[in-house]
């Protein structure tokens, strides 16, 4: 499914102790639980690449803090987590699809 540019372009991104909130240019608001986002990290290590198993690095995470987010061009964010993990790139397309129930897997684009 192809989402509109407004649906996948953030107007505002905020986070607190438990969640990340994105207000999209089309007026919709998506709220993501931090623990869920961290467990869904799309990086190769968390996805089981390099000979590992999916969930080995993220399965035991019970709580997490978000120290900050960096934008990656106009298409993604790069979170800095309290467990010092910072290699995942979360595309806006994938975040919007996840929020809208159109796909449960975060993928980088």
mmCIF file with all atom_site columns, C-alpha atoms in Angstrom:
data_model
loop_
_atom_site.group_PDB
_atom_site.id
_atom_site.type_symbol
_atom_site.label_atom_id
_atom_site.label_alt_id
_atom_site.label_comp_id
_atom_site.label_asym_id
_atom_site.label_entity_id
_atom_site.label_seq_id
_atom_site.pdbx_PDB_ins_code
_atom_site.Cartn_x
_atom_site.Cartn_y
_atom_site.Cartn_z
_atom_site.occupancy
_atom_site.B_iso_or_equiv
_atom_site.pdbx_formal_charge
_atom_site.auth_seq_id
_atom_site.auth_comp_id
_atom_site.auth_asym_id
_atom_site.auth_atom_id
_atom_site.pdbx_PDB_model_num
ATOM 1   C CA . UNK A 1 1   ? 0.000  0.000   0.000  1.00 0.00 ? 1   UNK A CA 1
ATOM 2   C CA . UNK A 1 2   ? 1.292  3.435   -0.921 1.00 0.00 ? 2   UNK A CA 1
ATOM 3   C CA . UNK A 1 3   ? 0.797  6.140   1.689  1.00 0.00 ? 3   UNK A CA 1
ATOM 4   C CA . UNK A 1 4   ? 0.596  9.819   0.786  1.00 0.00 ? 4   UNK A CA 1
ATOM 5   C CA . UNK A 1 5   ? 3.552  12.127  1.395  1.00 0.00 ? 5   UNK A CA 1
ATOM 6   C CA . UNK A 1 6   ? 1.549  14.015  4.040  1.00 0.00 ? 6   UNK A CA 1
ATOM 7   C CA . UNK A 1 7   ? 0.771  10.731  5.821  1.00 0.00 ? 7   UNK A CA 1
ATOM 8   C CA . UNK A 1 8   ? 4.459  9.870   6.138  1.00 0.00 ? 8   UNK A CA 1
ATOM 9   C CA . UNK A 1 9   ? 5.907  13.318  6.828  1.00 0.00 ? 9   UNK A CA 1
ATOM 10  C CA . UNK A 1 10  ? 6.078  14.299  10.497 1.00 0.00 ? 10  UNK A CA 1
ATOM 11  C CA . UNK A 1 11  ? 4.960  17.742  11.569 1.00 0.00 ? 11  UNK A CA 1
ATOM 12  C CA . UNK A 1 12  ? 6.176  17.194  15.129 1.00 0.00 ? 12  UNK A CA 1
ATOM 13  C CA . UNK A 1 13  ? 8.012  14.436  17.006 1.00 0.00 ? 13  UNK A CA 1
ATOM 14  C CA . UNK A 1 14  ? 8.021  14.310  20.807 1.00 0.00 ? 14  UNK A CA 1
ATOM 15  C CA . UNK A 1 15  ? 8.950  11.720  23.403 1.00 0.00 ? 15  UNK A CA 1
ATOM 16  C CA . UNK A 1 16  ? 8.683  11.254  27.147 1.00 0.00 ? 16  UNK A CA 1
ATOM 17  C CA . UNK A 1 17  ? 9.580  8.515   29.621 1.00 0.00 ? 17  UNK A CA 1
ATOM 18  C CA . UNK A 1 18  ? 7.313  5.900   28.036 1.00 0.00 ? 18  UNK A CA 1
ATOM 19  C CA . UNK A 1 19  ? 6.305  6.877   24.510 1.00 0.00 ? 19  UNK A CA 1
ATOM 20  C CA . UNK A 1 20  ? 7.204  8.506   21.223 1.00 0.00 ? 20  UNK A CA 1
ATOM 21  C CA . UNK A 1 21  ? 4.519  10.648  19.600 1.00 0.00 ? 21  UNK A CA 1
ATOM 22  C CA . UNK A 1 22  ? 4.469  11.699  15.959 1.00 0.00 ? 22  UNK A CA 1
ATOM 23  C CA . UNK A 1 23  ? 1.991  14.245  14.633 1.00 0.00 ? 23  UNK A CA 1
ATOM 24  C CA . UNK A 1 24  ? 1.871  13.761  10.869 1.00 0.00 ? 24  UNK A CA 1
ATOM 25  C CA . UNK A 1 25  ? 1.340  16.474  8.231  1.00 0.00 ? 25  UNK A CA 1
ATOM 26  C CA . UNK A 1 26  ? -2.055 14.932  7.398  1.00 0.00 ? 26  UNK A CA 1
ATOM 27  C CA . UNK A 1 27  ? -3.234 15.689  10.963 1.00 0.00 ? 27  UNK A CA 1
ATOM 28  C CA . UNK A 1 28  ? -3.067 12.133  12.339 1.00 0.00 ? 28  UNK A CA 1
ATOM 29  C CA . UNK A 1 29  ? -1.222 11.385  15.583 1.00 0.00 ? 29  UNK A CA 1
ATOM 30  C CA . UNK A 1 30  ? 0.654  8.145   16.280 1.00 0.00 ? 30  UNK A CA 1
ATOM 31  C CA . UNK A 1 31  ? 1.828  7.096   19.739 1.00 0.00 ? 31  UNK A CA 1
ATOM 32  C CA . UNK A 1 32  ? 4.427  4.335   20.110 1.00 0.00 ? 32  UNK A CA 1
ATOM 33  C CA . UNK A 1 33  ? 5.449  2.662   23.362 1.00 0.00 ? 33  UNK A CA 1
ATOM 34  C CA . UNK A 1 34  ? 9.231  2.946   23.746 1.00 0.00 ? 34  UNK A CA 1
ATOM 35  C CA . UNK A 1 35  ? 9.718  -0.674  24.830 1.00 0.00 ? 35  UNK A CA 1
ATOM 36  C CA . UNK A 1 36  ? 7.823  -1.884  21.773 1.00 0.00 ? 36  UNK A CA 1
ATOM 37  C CA . UNK A 1 37  ? 9.858  0.321   19.435 1.00 0.00 ? 37  UNK A CA 1
ATOM 38  C CA . UNK A 1 38  ? 13.142 -0.810  20.958 1.00 0.00 ? 38  UNK A CA 1
ATOM 39  C CA . UNK A 1 39  ? 12.144 -4.470  20.657 1.00 0.00 ? 39  UNK A CA 1
ATOM 40  C CA . UNK A 1 40  ? 11.272 -3.871  16.992 1.00 0.00 ? 40  UNK A CA 1
ATOM 41  C CA . UNK A 1 41  ? 14.629 -2.301  16.153 1.00 0.00 ? 41  UNK A CA 1
ATOM 42  C CA . UNK A 1 42  ? 15.228 -2.811  12.422 1.00 0.00 ? 42  UNK A CA 1
ATOM 43  C CA . UNK A 1 43  ? 19.033 -2.989  12.589 1.00 0.00 ? 43  UNK A CA 1
ATOM 44  C CA . UNK A 1 44  ? 20.823 -6.125  11.402 1.00 0.00 ? 44  UNK A CA 1
ATOM 45  C CA . UNK A 1 45  ? 21.999 -7.138  14.884 1.00 0.00 ? 45  UNK A CA 1
ATOM 46  C CA . UNK A 1 46  ? 18.515 -6.932  16.423 1.00 0.00 ? 46  UNK A CA 1
ATOM 47  C CA . UNK A 1 47  ? 16.982 -8.674  13.410 1.00 0.00 ? 47  UNK A CA 1
ATOM 48  C CA . UNK A 1 48  ? 19.298 -11.632 13.905 1.00 0.00 ? 48  UNK A CA 1
ATOM 49  C CA . UNK A 1 49  ? 21.834 -10.894 11.200 1.00 0.00 ? 49  UNK A CA 1
ATOM 50  C CA . UNK A 1 50  ? 25.471 -11.947 11.417 1.00 0.00 ? 50  UNK A CA 1
ATOM 51  C CA . UNK A 1 51  ? 24.472 -15.403 12.626 1.00 0.00 ? 51  UNK A CA 1
ATOM 52  C CA . UNK A 1 52  ? 22.314 -14.336 15.578 1.00 0.00 ? 52  UNK A CA 1
ATOM 53  C CA . UNK A 1 53  ? 18.686 -15.067 16.309 1.00 0.00 ? 53  UNK A CA 1
ATOM 54  C CA . UNK A 1 54  ? 15.840 -12.570 16.085 1.00 0.00 ? 54  UNK A CA 1
ATOM 55  C CA . UNK A 1 55  ? 15.040 -11.266 19.558 1.00 0.00 ? 55  UNK A CA 1
ATOM 56  C CA . UNK A 1 56  ? 18.289 -12.361 21.191 1.00 0.00 ? 56  UNK A CA 1
ATOM 57  C CA . UNK A 1 57  ? 19.351 -8.772  21.849 1.00 0.00 ? 57  UNK A CA 1
ATOM 58  C CA . UNK A 1 58  ? 15.891 -7.289  22.394 1.00 0.00 ? 58  UNK A CA 1
ATOM 59  C CA . UNK A 1 59  ? 13.736 -10.069 23.874 1.00 0.00 ? 59  UNK A CA 1
ATOM 60  C CA . UNK A 1 60  ? 14.682 -9.406  27.491 1.00 0.00 ? 60  UNK A CA 1
ATOM 61  C CA . UNK A 1 61  ? 14.144 -5.641  27.418 1.00 0.00 ? 61  UNK A CA 1
ATOM 62  C CA . UNK A 1 62  ? 11.592 -4.740  30.087 1.00 0.00 ? 62  UNK A CA 1
ATOM 63  C CA . UNK A 1 63  ? 12.106 -0.985  30.193 1.00 0.00 ? 63  UNK A CA 1
ATOM 64  C CA . UNK A 1 64  ? 13.982 1.560   28.108 1.00 0.00 ? 64  UNK A CA 1
ATOM 65  C CA . UNK A 1 65  ? 14.505 5.292   27.912 1.00 0.00 ? 65  UNK A CA 1
ATOM 66  C CA . UNK A 1 66  ? 14.991 7.353   24.816 1.00 0.00 ? 66  UNK A CA 1
ATOM 67  C CA . UNK A 1 67  ? 17.891 9.795   25.116 1.00 0.00 ? 67  UNK A CA 1
ATOM 68  C CA . UNK A 1 68  ? 17.277 11.489  21.801 1.00 0.00 ? 68  UNK A CA 1
ATOM 69  C CA . UNK A 1 69  ? 16.346 11.173  18.172 1.00 0.00 ? 69  UNK A CA 1
ATOM 70  C CA . UNK A 1 70  ? 18.239 12.284  15.118 1.00 0.00 ? 70  UNK A CA 1
ATOM 71  C CA . UNK A 1 71  ? 16.555 12.746  11.764 1.00 0.00 ? 71  UNK A CA 1
ATOM 72  C CA . UNK A 1 72  ? 17.937 10.777  8.852  1.00 0.00 ? 72  UNK A CA 1
ATOM 73  C CA . UNK A 1 73  ? 17.281 12.931  5.812  1.00 0.00 ? 73  UNK A CA 1
ATOM 74  C CA . UNK A 1 74  ? 13.579 13.343  5.223  1.00 0.00 ? 74  UNK A CA 1
ATOM 75  C CA . UNK A 1 75  ? 12.712 9.696   5.556  1.00 0.00 ? 75  UNK A CA 1
ATOM 76  C CA . UNK A 1 76  ? 13.588 8.335   9.012  1.00 0.00 ? 76  UNK A CA 1
ATOM 77  C CA . UNK A 1 77  ? 14.674 8.771   12.610 1.00 0.00 ? 77  UNK A CA 1
ATOM 78  C CA . UNK A 1 78  ? 17.702 7.335   14.341 1.00 0.00 ? 78  UNK A CA 1
ATOM 79  C CA . UNK A 1 79  ? 16.961 6.849   18.091 1.00 0.00 ? 79  UNK A CA 1
ATOM 80  C CA . UNK A 1 80  ? 19.589 6.858   20.824 1.00 0.00 ? 80  UNK A CA 1
ATOM 81  C CA . UNK A 1 81  ? 18.452 4.400   23.512 1.00 0.00 ? 81  UNK A CA 1
ATOM 82  C CA . UNK A 1 82  ? 19.420 4.169   27.178 1.00 0.00 ? 82  UNK A CA 1
ATOM 83  C CA . UNK A 1 83  ? 20.983 0.736   26.593 1.00 0.00 ? 83  UNK A CA 1
ATOM 84  C CA . UNK A 1 84  ? 23.539 2.512   24.348 1.00 0.00 ? 84  UNK A CA 1
ATOM 85  C CA . UNK A 1 85  ? 21.989 1.003   21.221 1.00 0.00 ? 85  UNK A CA 1
ATOM 86  C CA . UNK A 1 86  ? 21.853 3.455   18.345 1.00 0.00 ? 86  UNK A CA 1
ATOM 87  C CA . UNK A 1 87  ? 22.155 1.620   15.050 1.00 0.00 ? 87  UNK A CA 1
ATOM 88  C CA . UNK A 1 88  ? 18.474 1.261   14.142 1.00 0.00 ? 88  UNK A CA 1
ATOM 89  C CA . UNK A 1 89  ? 16.970 3.529   11.505 1.00 0.00 ? 89  UNK A CA 1
ATOM 90  C CA . UNK A 1 90  ? 13.181 3.720   11.681 1.00 0.00 ? 90  UNK A CA 1
ATOM 91  C CA . UNK A 1 91  ? 11.639 4.940   8.407  1.00 0.00 ? 91  UNK A CA 1
ATOM 92  C CA . UNK A 1 92  ? 8.631  7.234   8.574  1.00 0.00 ? 92  UNK A CA 1
ATOM 93  C CA . UNK A 1 93  ? 6.796  4.986   6.092  1.00 0.00 ? 93  UNK A CA 1
ATOM 94  C CA . UNK A 1 94  ? 7.264  1.961   8.362  1.00 0.00 ? 94  UNK A CA 1
ATOM 95  C CA . UNK A 1 95  ? 6.331  3.866   11.514 1.00 0.00 ? 95  UNK A CA 1
ATOM 96  C CA . UNK A 1 96  ? 3.115  5.137   9.936  1.00 0.00 ? 96  UNK A CA 1
ATOM 97  C CA . UNK A 1 97  ? 2.229  1.698   8.604  1.00 0.00 ? 97  UNK A CA 1
ATOM 98  C CA . UNK A 1 98  ? 2.872  0.179   12.041 1.00 0.00 ? 98  UNK A CA 1
ATOM 99  C CA . UNK A 1 99  ? 0.685  2.807   13.706 1.00 0.00 ? 99  UNK A CA 1
ATOM 100 C CA . UNK A 1 100 ? -2.114 2.277   11.192 1.00 0.00 ? 100 UNK A CA 1
ATOM 101 C CA . UNK A 1 101 ? -1.980 -1.507  11.561 1.00 0.00 ? 101 UNK A CA 1
ATOM 102 C CA . UNK A 1 102 ? -0.769 -1.974  7.983  1.00 0.00 ? 102 UNK A CA 1
ATOM 103 C CA . UNK A 1 103 ? 2.429  -3.794  8.863  1.00 0.00 ? 103 UNK A CA 1
ATOM 104 C CA . UNK A 1 104 ? 4.020  -4.936  12.069 1.00 0.00 ? 104 UNK A CA 1
ATOM 105 C CA . UNK A 1 105 ? 7.626  -4.982  10.967 1.00 0.00 ? 105 UNK A CA 1
ATOM 106 C CA . UNK A 1 106 ? 9.828  -1.924  10.865 1.00 0.00 ? 106 UNK A CA 1
ATOM 107 C CA . UNK A 1 107 ? 12.014 -1.822  7.823  1.00 0.00 ? 107 UNK A CA 1
ATOM 108 C CA . UNK A 1 108 ? 14.469 0.776   6.684  1.00 0.00 ? 108 UNK A CA 1
ATOM 109 C CA . UNK A 1 109 ? 13.966 2.259   3.231  1.00 0.00 ? 109 UNK A CA 1
#
